[in-house]
Structures are given as structure tokens and as C-alpha cells.
GROMACS .gro file of C-alpha atoms in nm:
model
  312
    1MET     CA    1   2.870  -3.983  -1.582
    2ASP     CA    2   2.691  -4.328  -1.556
    3LEU     CA    3   2.504  -4.442  -1.259
    4ASP     CA    4   2.777  -4.747  -1.242
    5LEU     CA    5   3.058  -4.516  -1.188
    6LEU     CA    6   2.845  -4.299  -0.946
    7LEU     CA    7   2.820  -4.591  -0.748
    8GLN     CA    8   3.155  -4.691  -0.745
    9VAL     CA    9   3.283  -4.349  -0.643
   10GLY     CA   10   3.010  -4.337  -0.372
   11ILE     CA   11   3.142  -4.652  -0.229
   12PHE     CA   12   3.483  -4.533  -0.266
   13LEU     CA   13   3.407  -4.263  -0.053
   14VAL     CA   14   3.223  -4.421   0.171
   15SER     CA   15   3.477  -4.709   0.227
   16ILE     CA   16   3.762  -4.405   0.277
   17VAL     CA   17   3.535  -4.282   0.565
   18ALA     CA   18   3.477  -4.621   0.749
   19LEU     CA   19   3.862  -4.703   0.712
   20LEU     CA   20   3.964  -4.395   0.890
   21TRP     CA   21   3.700  -4.399   1.144
   22ALA     CA   22   3.800  -4.768   1.231
   23SER     CA   23   4.158  -4.693   1.222
   24ASP     CA   24   4.109  -4.410   1.466
   25ARG     CA   25   3.892  -4.658   1.720
   26PHE     CA   26   4.158  -4.912   1.691
   27VAL     CA   27   4.456  -4.705   1.767
   28GLU     CA   28   4.256  -4.545   2.072
   29ALA     CA   29   4.155  -4.899   2.188
   30ALA     CA   30   4.491  -5.020   2.151
   31GLU     CA   31   4.642  -4.716   2.342
   32ARG     CA   32   4.408  -4.753   2.618
   33ILE     CA   33   4.521  -5.136   2.681
   34GLY     CA   34   4.881  -5.034   2.636
   35LEU     CA   35   4.840  -4.775   2.892
   36SER     CA   36   4.659  -5.025   3.148
   37LEU     CA   37   4.961  -5.288   3.085
   38GLY     CA   38   5.208  -5.044   3.192
   39ILE     CA   39   5.320  -4.928   2.864
   40SER     CA   40   5.484  -4.601   2.875
   41PRO     CA   41   5.310  -4.314   2.649
   42PHE     CA   42   5.615  -4.285   2.455
   43ILE     CA   43   5.668  -4.613   2.347
   44ILE     CA   44   5.285  -4.637   2.242
   45GLY     CA   45   5.324  -4.325   2.057
   46VAL     CA   46   5.651  -4.455   1.833
   47THR     CA   47   5.458  -4.773   1.789
   48ILE     CA   48   5.086  -4.812   1.806
   49VAL     CA   49   4.977  -4.453   1.735
   50ALA     CA   50   5.251  -4.441   1.464
   51PHE     CA   51   5.156  -4.760   1.340
   52GLY     CA   52   4.789  -4.652   1.324
   53THR     CA   53   4.871  -4.373   1.119
   54SER     CA   54   4.988  -4.592   0.860
   55LEU     CA   55   4.718  -4.863   0.866
   56PRO     CA   56   4.485  -4.734   0.604
   57GLU     CA   57   4.768  -4.738   0.396
   58LEU     CA   58   4.882  -5.102   0.506
   59ALA     CA   59   4.522  -5.233   0.496
   60THR     CA   60   4.444  -5.095   0.139
   61SER     CA   61   4.822  -5.246   0.011
   62ILE     CA   62   4.736  -5.630   0.175
   63VAL     CA   63   4.439  -5.611  -0.040
   64ALA     CA   64   4.545  -5.456  -0.331
   65VAL     CA   65   4.777  -5.774  -0.360
   66LEU     CA   66   4.530  -6.040  -0.291
   67ASP     CA   67   4.301  -5.859  -0.542
   68GLY     CA   68   4.565  -5.869  -0.808
   69THR     CA   69   4.628  -5.499  -0.842
   70PRO     CA   70   4.970  -5.505  -0.690
   71GLU     CA   71   5.057  -5.192  -0.825
   72ILE     CA   72   4.845  -4.988  -0.621
   73VAL     CA   73   5.102  -5.075  -0.337
   74ILE     CA   74   5.370  -4.849  -0.405
   75GLY     CA   75   5.146  -4.556  -0.561
   76ASN     CA   76   4.996  -4.562  -0.206
   77VAL     CA   77   5.340  -4.525  -0.002
   78VAL     CA   78   5.484  -4.310  -0.257
   79GLY     CA   79   5.165  -4.083  -0.289
   80SER     CA   80   5.130  -4.043   0.077
   81ASN     CA   81   5.468  -3.966   0.157
   82ILE     CA   82   5.465  -3.711  -0.080
   83THR     CA   83   5.115  -3.569   0.057
   84ASN     CA   84   5.248  -3.596   0.408
   85ILE     CA   85   5.549  -3.389   0.372
   86ALA     CA   86   5.434  -3.159   0.045
   87LEU     CA   87   5.072  -3.083   0.160
   88VAL     CA   88   5.011  -3.182   0.519
   89LEU     CA   89   5.348  -3.023   0.653
   90GLY     CA   90   5.302  -2.732   0.371
   91LEU     CA   91   4.950  -2.630   0.496
   92THR     CA   92   5.065  -2.685   0.863
   93ALA     CA   93   5.364  -2.407   0.819
   94VAL     CA   94   5.148  -2.165   0.610
   95VAL     CA   95   4.878  -2.196   0.884
   96VAL     CA   96   5.092  -2.103   1.165
   97LYS     CA   97   5.367  -1.879   0.999
   98ASN     CA   98   5.682  -2.069   1.142
   99ILE     CA   99   5.680  -2.414   1.268
  100ASP     CA  100   5.962  -2.410   1.542
  101LEU     CA  101   6.075  -2.768   1.613
  102GLU     CA  102   6.143  -2.867   2.001
  103TYR     CA  103   6.434  -3.099   1.905
  104ASN     CA  104   6.679  -3.165   1.681
  105LEU     CA  105   6.543  -3.405   1.388
  106TRP     CA  106   6.902  -3.441   1.288
  107HIS     CA  107   6.980  -3.672   1.558
  108ILE     CA  108   6.786  -3.983   1.447
  109ASP     CA  109   6.460  -3.881   1.245
  110ILE     CA  110   6.599  -3.718   0.936
  111PRO     CA  111   6.857  -3.996   0.890
  112PHE     CA  112   6.629  -4.268   0.900
  113LEU     CA  113   6.374  -4.082   0.676
  114TRP     CA  114   6.631  -4.039   0.410
  115GLY     CA  115   6.796  -4.384   0.443
  116SER     CA  116   6.411  -4.528   0.416
  117ALA     CA  117   6.384  -4.339   0.112
  118PHE     CA  118   6.699  -4.391  -0.069
  119LEU     CA  119   6.682  -4.789   0.032
  120LEU     CA  120   6.307  -4.798  -0.135
  121TYR     CA  121   6.445  -4.617  -0.459
  122PHE     CA  122   6.758  -4.895  -0.483
  123ALA     CA  123   6.500  -5.177  -0.363
  124VAL     CA  124   6.220  -5.113  -0.644
  125SER     CA  125   6.480  -4.968  -0.922
  126ASP     CA  126   6.473  -5.308  -1.107
  127GLY     CA  127   6.076  -5.315  -1.082
  128ASN     CA  128   6.021  -5.567  -0.824
  129LEU     CA  129   6.063  -5.599  -0.426
  130THR     CA  130   6.221  -5.906  -0.349
  131LEU     CA  131   6.155  -6.148  -0.005
  132TYR     CA  132   6.489  -6.069   0.098
  133GLU     CA  133   6.442  -5.682   0.042
  134ALA     CA  134   6.119  -5.702   0.246
  135PHE     CA  135   6.283  -5.867   0.507
  136LEU     CA  136   6.575  -5.581   0.515
  137PHE     CA  137   6.246  -5.330   0.527
  138LEU     CA  138   6.131  -5.485   0.850
  139GLY     CA  139   6.481  -5.465   0.980
  140GLY     CA  140   6.509  -5.116   0.914
  141ILE     CA  141   6.173  -5.025   1.122
  142ALA     CA  142   6.301  -5.269   1.407
  143ILE     CA  143   6.643  -5.055   1.425
  144PHE     CA  144   6.429  -4.727   1.405
  145LEU     CA  145   6.195  -4.877   1.706
  146ALA     CA  146   6.481  -5.004   1.905
  147TYR     CA  147   6.661  -4.703   1.911
  148SER     CA  148   6.359  -4.488   1.978
  149LEU     CA  149   6.244  -4.690   2.261
  150LYS     CA  150   6.602  -4.677   2.415
  151GLY     CA  151   6.605  -4.577   2.816
  152GLN     CA  152   6.208  -4.546   2.808
  153ASP     CA  153   6.075  -4.620   3.156
  154ARG     CA  154   5.772  -4.795   3.239
  155PRO     CA  155   5.486  -4.589   3.418
  156ASP     CA  156   5.392  -4.660   3.771
  157LYS     CA  157   5.123  -4.919   3.846
  158LYS     CA  158   4.912  -4.639   4.009
  159ASP     CA  159   4.925  -4.413   3.743
  160ARG     CA  160   4.781  -4.680   3.466
  161PRO     CA  161   4.456  -4.635   3.336
  162SER     CA  162   4.217  -4.933   3.308
  163ALA     CA  163   4.117  -5.100   3.026
  164SER     CA  164   3.748  -5.231   2.993
  165TRP     CA  165   3.612  -5.508   2.779
  166LYS     CA  166   3.432  -5.225   2.567
  167ASP     CA  167   3.823  -5.144   2.458
  168TYR     CA  168   3.881  -5.495   2.351
  169ALA     CA  169   3.565  -5.527   2.154
  170LEU     CA  170   3.634  -5.204   2.011
  171LEU     CA  171   4.016  -5.359   1.894
  172ILE     CA  172   3.849  -5.630   1.736
  173VAL     CA  173   3.571  -5.438   1.580
  174GLY     CA  174   3.771  -5.150   1.430
  175GLY     CA  175   4.021  -5.425   1.298
  176ALA     CA  176   3.740  -5.580   1.128
  177ILE     CA  177   3.585  -5.267   0.967
  178VAL     CA  178   3.944  -5.178   0.879
  179SER     CA  179   3.965  -5.483   0.672
  180ILE     CA  180   3.636  -5.475   0.481
  181SER     CA  181   3.634  -5.093   0.447
  182ALA     CA  182   4.006  -5.142   0.257
  183ALA     CA  183   3.863  -5.414   0.041
  184GLY     CA  184   3.551  -5.194  -0.053
  185VAL     CA  185   3.834  -4.895  -0.130
  186ILE     CA  186   4.017  -5.138  -0.351
  187ASP     CA  187   3.722  -5.280  -0.532
  188ALA     CA  188   3.624  -4.974  -0.615
  189ILE     CA  189   3.941  -4.839  -0.733
  190THR     CA  190   3.974  -5.147  -0.981
  191LYS     CA  191   3.611  -5.054  -1.126
  192ILE     CA  192   3.667  -4.714  -1.122
  193SER     CA  193   3.985  -4.706  -1.335
  194ALA     CA  194   3.845  -4.982  -1.563
  195THR     CA  195   3.547  -4.746  -1.628
  196LEU     CA  196   3.766  -4.449  -1.711
  197ASN     CA  197   4.080  -4.624  -1.862
  198ILE     CA  198   4.295  -4.495  -1.577
  199ALA     CA  199   4.595  -4.693  -1.450
  200PRO     CA  200   4.479  -4.777  -1.101
  201GLU     CA  201   4.823  -4.697  -0.940
  202VAL     CA  202   4.727  -4.290  -1.066
  203ILE     CA  203   4.433  -4.314  -0.853
  204ALA     CA  204   4.628  -4.495  -0.551
  205LEU     CA  205   4.918  -4.175  -0.603
  206SER     CA  206   4.616  -3.919  -0.586
  207ALA     CA  207   4.258  -4.007  -0.397
  208VAL     CA  208   4.379  -4.283  -0.205
  209ALA     CA  209   4.696  -4.106  -0.128
  210ILE     CA  210   4.509  -3.799  -0.011
  211GLY     CA  211   4.247  -3.991   0.136
  212THR     CA  212   4.493  -4.215   0.399
  213SER     CA  213   4.675  -3.889   0.468
  214LEU     CA  214   4.367  -3.734   0.565
  215PRO     CA  215   4.469  -3.827   0.966
  216GLU     CA  216   4.773  -3.674   0.924
  217VAL     CA  217   4.603  -3.328   0.798
  218ALA     CA  218   4.369  -3.351   1.073
  219VAL     CA  219   4.609  -3.403   1.375
  220SER     CA  220   4.865  -3.130   1.210
  221LEU     CA  221   4.631  -2.887   1.159
  222ALA     CA  222   4.479  -2.937   1.510
  223ALA     CA  223   4.835  -2.933   1.659
  224ALA     CA  224   4.940  -2.620   1.479
  225ARG     CA  225   4.623  -2.460   1.630
  226LYS     CA  226   4.722  -2.528   1.965
  227GLY     CA  227   5.052  -2.403   1.928
  228LYS     CA  228   5.218  -2.749   1.901
  229ALA     CA  229   5.289  -2.735   1.533
  230SER     CA  230   5.633  -2.922   1.577
  231ILE     CA  231   5.426  -3.240   1.645
  232ALA     CA  232   5.289  -3.235   1.265
  233VAL     CA  233   5.640  -3.267   1.150
  234GLY     CA  234   5.697  -3.567   1.398
  235ASN     CA  235   5.363  -3.704   1.271
  236ALA     CA  236   5.449  -3.678   0.893
  237LEU     CA  237   5.825  -3.814   0.981
  238GLY     CA  238   5.700  -4.149   1.156
  239SER     CA  239   5.444  -4.224   0.932
  240ASN     CA  240   5.649  -4.196   0.609
  241ILE     CA  241   5.927  -4.395   0.779
  242PHE     CA  242   5.649  -4.657   0.869
  243ASN     CA  243   5.488  -4.642   0.543
  244THR     CA  244   5.832  -4.715   0.352
  245PHE     CA  245   5.920  -4.988   0.589
  246ILE     CA  246   5.599  -5.162   0.674
  247VAL     CA  247   5.366  -5.087   0.402
  248MET     CA  248   5.606  -5.196   0.124
  249ALA     CA  249   5.730  -5.481   0.303
  250ILE     CA  250   5.411  -5.687   0.461
  251PRO     CA  251   5.204  -5.699   0.144
  252ARG     CA  252   5.506  -5.854  -0.023
  253PHE     CA  253   5.460  -6.150   0.176
  254PHE     CA  254   5.094  -6.182   0.016
  255GLY     CA  255   5.213  -6.175  -0.325
  256LYS     CA  256   5.493  -6.016  -0.566
  257LEU     CA  257   5.460  -5.639  -0.623
  258THR     CA  258   5.461  -5.457  -0.956
  259ILE     CA  259   5.612  -5.123  -0.974
  260PRO     CA  260   5.517  -4.919  -1.275
  261GLU     CA  261   5.795  -4.748  -1.485
  262ASP     CA  262   5.657  -4.388  -1.439
  263ILE     CA  263   5.658  -4.428  -1.035
  264ILE     CA  264   6.045  -4.498  -1.085
  265THR     CA  265   6.153  -4.250  -1.303
  266ILE     CA  266   5.926  -3.942  -1.189
  267TYR     CA  267   5.731  -4.012  -0.867
  268LEU     CA  268   5.968  -4.164  -0.646
  269PRO     CA  269   6.247  -3.917  -0.739
  270LEU     CA  270   5.998  -3.643  -0.615
  271MET     CA  271   5.945  -3.823  -0.321
  272ILE     CA  272   6.321  -3.826  -0.218
  273VAL     CA  273   6.353  -3.459  -0.358
  274MET     CA  274   6.084  -3.364  -0.101
  275THR     CA  275   6.243  -3.605   0.173
  276ILE     CA  276   6.578  -3.388   0.102
  277LEU     CA  277   6.423  -3.075   0.080
  278LEU     CA  278   6.230  -3.144   0.429
  279GLY     CA  279   6.569  -3.215   0.601
  280VAL     CA  280   6.736  -2.892   0.467
  281MET     CA  281   6.458  -2.699   0.559
  282SER     CA  282   6.436  -2.807   0.958
  283ASN     CA  283   6.837  -2.769   0.982
  284ASN     CA  284   6.778  -2.456   1.140
  285ARG     CA  285   6.507  -2.607   1.349
  286LYS     CA  286   6.231  -2.409   1.176
  287ILE     CA  287   6.020  -2.424   0.892
  288THR     CA  288   5.866  -2.101   0.763
  289ARG     CA  289   5.547  -2.015   0.587
  290TRP     CA  290   5.774  -1.898   0.272
  291GLU     CA  291   5.919  -2.249   0.299
  292GLY     CA  292   5.551  -2.416   0.351
  293LEU     CA  293   5.426  -2.244   0.034
  294VAL     CA  294   5.736  -2.413  -0.192
  295LEU     CA  295   5.624  -2.724  -0.056
  296ILE     CA  296   5.266  -2.655  -0.156
  297LEU     CA  297   5.404  -2.522  -0.493
  298PHE     CA  298   5.570  -2.891  -0.542
  299TYR     CA  299   5.245  -3.063  -0.460
  300LEU     CA  300   5.020  -2.908  -0.715
  301TRP     CA  301   5.281  -2.990  -0.921
  302TYR     CA  302   5.284  -3.327  -0.863
  303PHE     CA  303   4.899  -3.304  -0.863
  304GLY     CA  304   4.905  -3.190  -1.270
  305VAL     CA  305   5.161  -3.440  -1.355
  306ILE     CA  306   4.924  -3.718  -1.222
  307VAL     CA  307   4.608  -3.567  -1.391
  308GLU     CA  308   4.801  -3.496  -1.688
  309ASN     CA  309   4.886  -3.879  -1.698
  310ALA     CA  310   4.564  -3.970  -1.619
  311GLY     CA  311   4.394  -3.806  -1.928
  312ALA     CA  312   4.694  -3.955  -2.124
   0.00000   0.00000   0.00000
């Protein structure tokens, strides 16, 4: 491995770490500011925090379009969604033996998750995502948020924490570092893929998908250790819905998206299968360790296909 390739791999790893760190700081600051303004914790959870977990994917996707590698966007979304279900939930179920769900996912979450996956498939099956379809995706997330926020009360003024100038500064600095580190990730991907003669979307499906899903892995396993494994399911569901509706739609306004054929024929169908499988597994409000192992098997197959395609 030559020095230039090692340097680019190093830049990629450092940029991913910086991206995740800055995203966390951005979300923490936004959460404190939101609470100080009287926004309820639930609303913050389904908006700021849910958006925050998808912020790394969104930042790298926008930069990818601006840098002329738009095929990374769909790879980023599909790869992250598969990773969230197959790897994140699979590992969580194995660690805690059984994930007991505290609420019925079929009331709203699973229908929206399935709907977002099917809509994504039909929208990009022609190899393109139009501006009209991008607006439809934004409409989808608006409907999801509106239903989720329905009937939520604002907290009393006496219960609100105060936000300092440091929170606003951290919001600005965090956002700036997210932008810079996302540019570093995409630049490194472009150079690594050129050096190794690997398609950029392959790296997006694997390294970027795993890297940007690290917050979900950390949150889910931490929740599992604290006996709140059901949080992991909600985290994965919310992140996937935001990925599909937001991370696919917003970059389209910065330029046309390229949808590689192998993603339409292999990876997107796998994402839909994983989405359906999650719905079936959660029907009895429980995901067992054995079901978690099945999810991990799917992920291992997925990763094997990526490695095979990378070597082709």
C-alpha cells in the first residue's frame, strides 16, 4: 500500500470521527436550545435528535453531489438503512437476548418505514430521482412528523433549562465542523476509489454506511445495557425514515442523482426485505436473540457481496 493511499485512508478515518463528534455536539446544543425555548422533549426527540442521527449521511450526501460523485448518495442511504436494521438491531438483540418493545410499532412506525422503502424503490427504479419525487419525499417526512407531534404539550416555563451563549456557539461550530469533515470524507472516498479502481458507491455502501451508523450502534448498545433495548428499535426506525425521506431528497436540490444499476437490482431489494423482516419480527412486540442472529446473517451476506463486487 503506497503512502498516498495510506494518507487518504487516514484522512477518511479522521474525517469520519470528526463528523460523528461534531454531529453529537450539534445535536446536544440544539436540544438544550430547544428545551430552553419551551419545545417538549418528545418533539425534540422526533425532530432534532432524529435529524441529528441522519446528519452525517446528509452532510456527506450533499458534498458528494457538489463534488460530482452523486452515486454516493443512494449508496449512503441504502447502506445505512441496511446497517441500522441488520447490524445495529441484530447486535442489540444478541446482546440482550430479547428486545421487548414497549409500544406497538404497527400503529405508525412500521407503516411509515415500509412506505418510505417502497416509495424509494419505485422512485429510483428508472435510474433517476426527479425534483417532483424529492418534493414528495419531503411531504412524506412532513406527514410523519405531523402525526408524531400530534397532541404533544409544551413544558411549563419553570421546567425549562437555560441555554447559554456556549450552546449557540457550539451549534455554529458543530455545524461548521460537520461541513468540513463531510468534505474530507467525500474527497478521501473519491481518491481511494480511484487508486483501488473501486466504484465510489461500493465504499459508500460499506465504509461510509458503517461509519455514519456508529452513533446508532453506540446508542443502541448503551440502551441495551441499561435495560432499554426498545429504544434501539425506535432509533433505527426513525433514522431509516429520515435517511430515505431527507437524505435522498435534499441533495437532489443541489444536482442530479446517479442511481447505479447494481443498487437497484441487488442492494435496494435487500433493504426492502430487511424492512419487511423487521416488521414481521416486531409483530409480537418482541425481537429474540435468534431473530437477531438471522439479521446478522443477512448483514454478513450483504458485506460479502460488497467485497465480491469491489474485487470484480
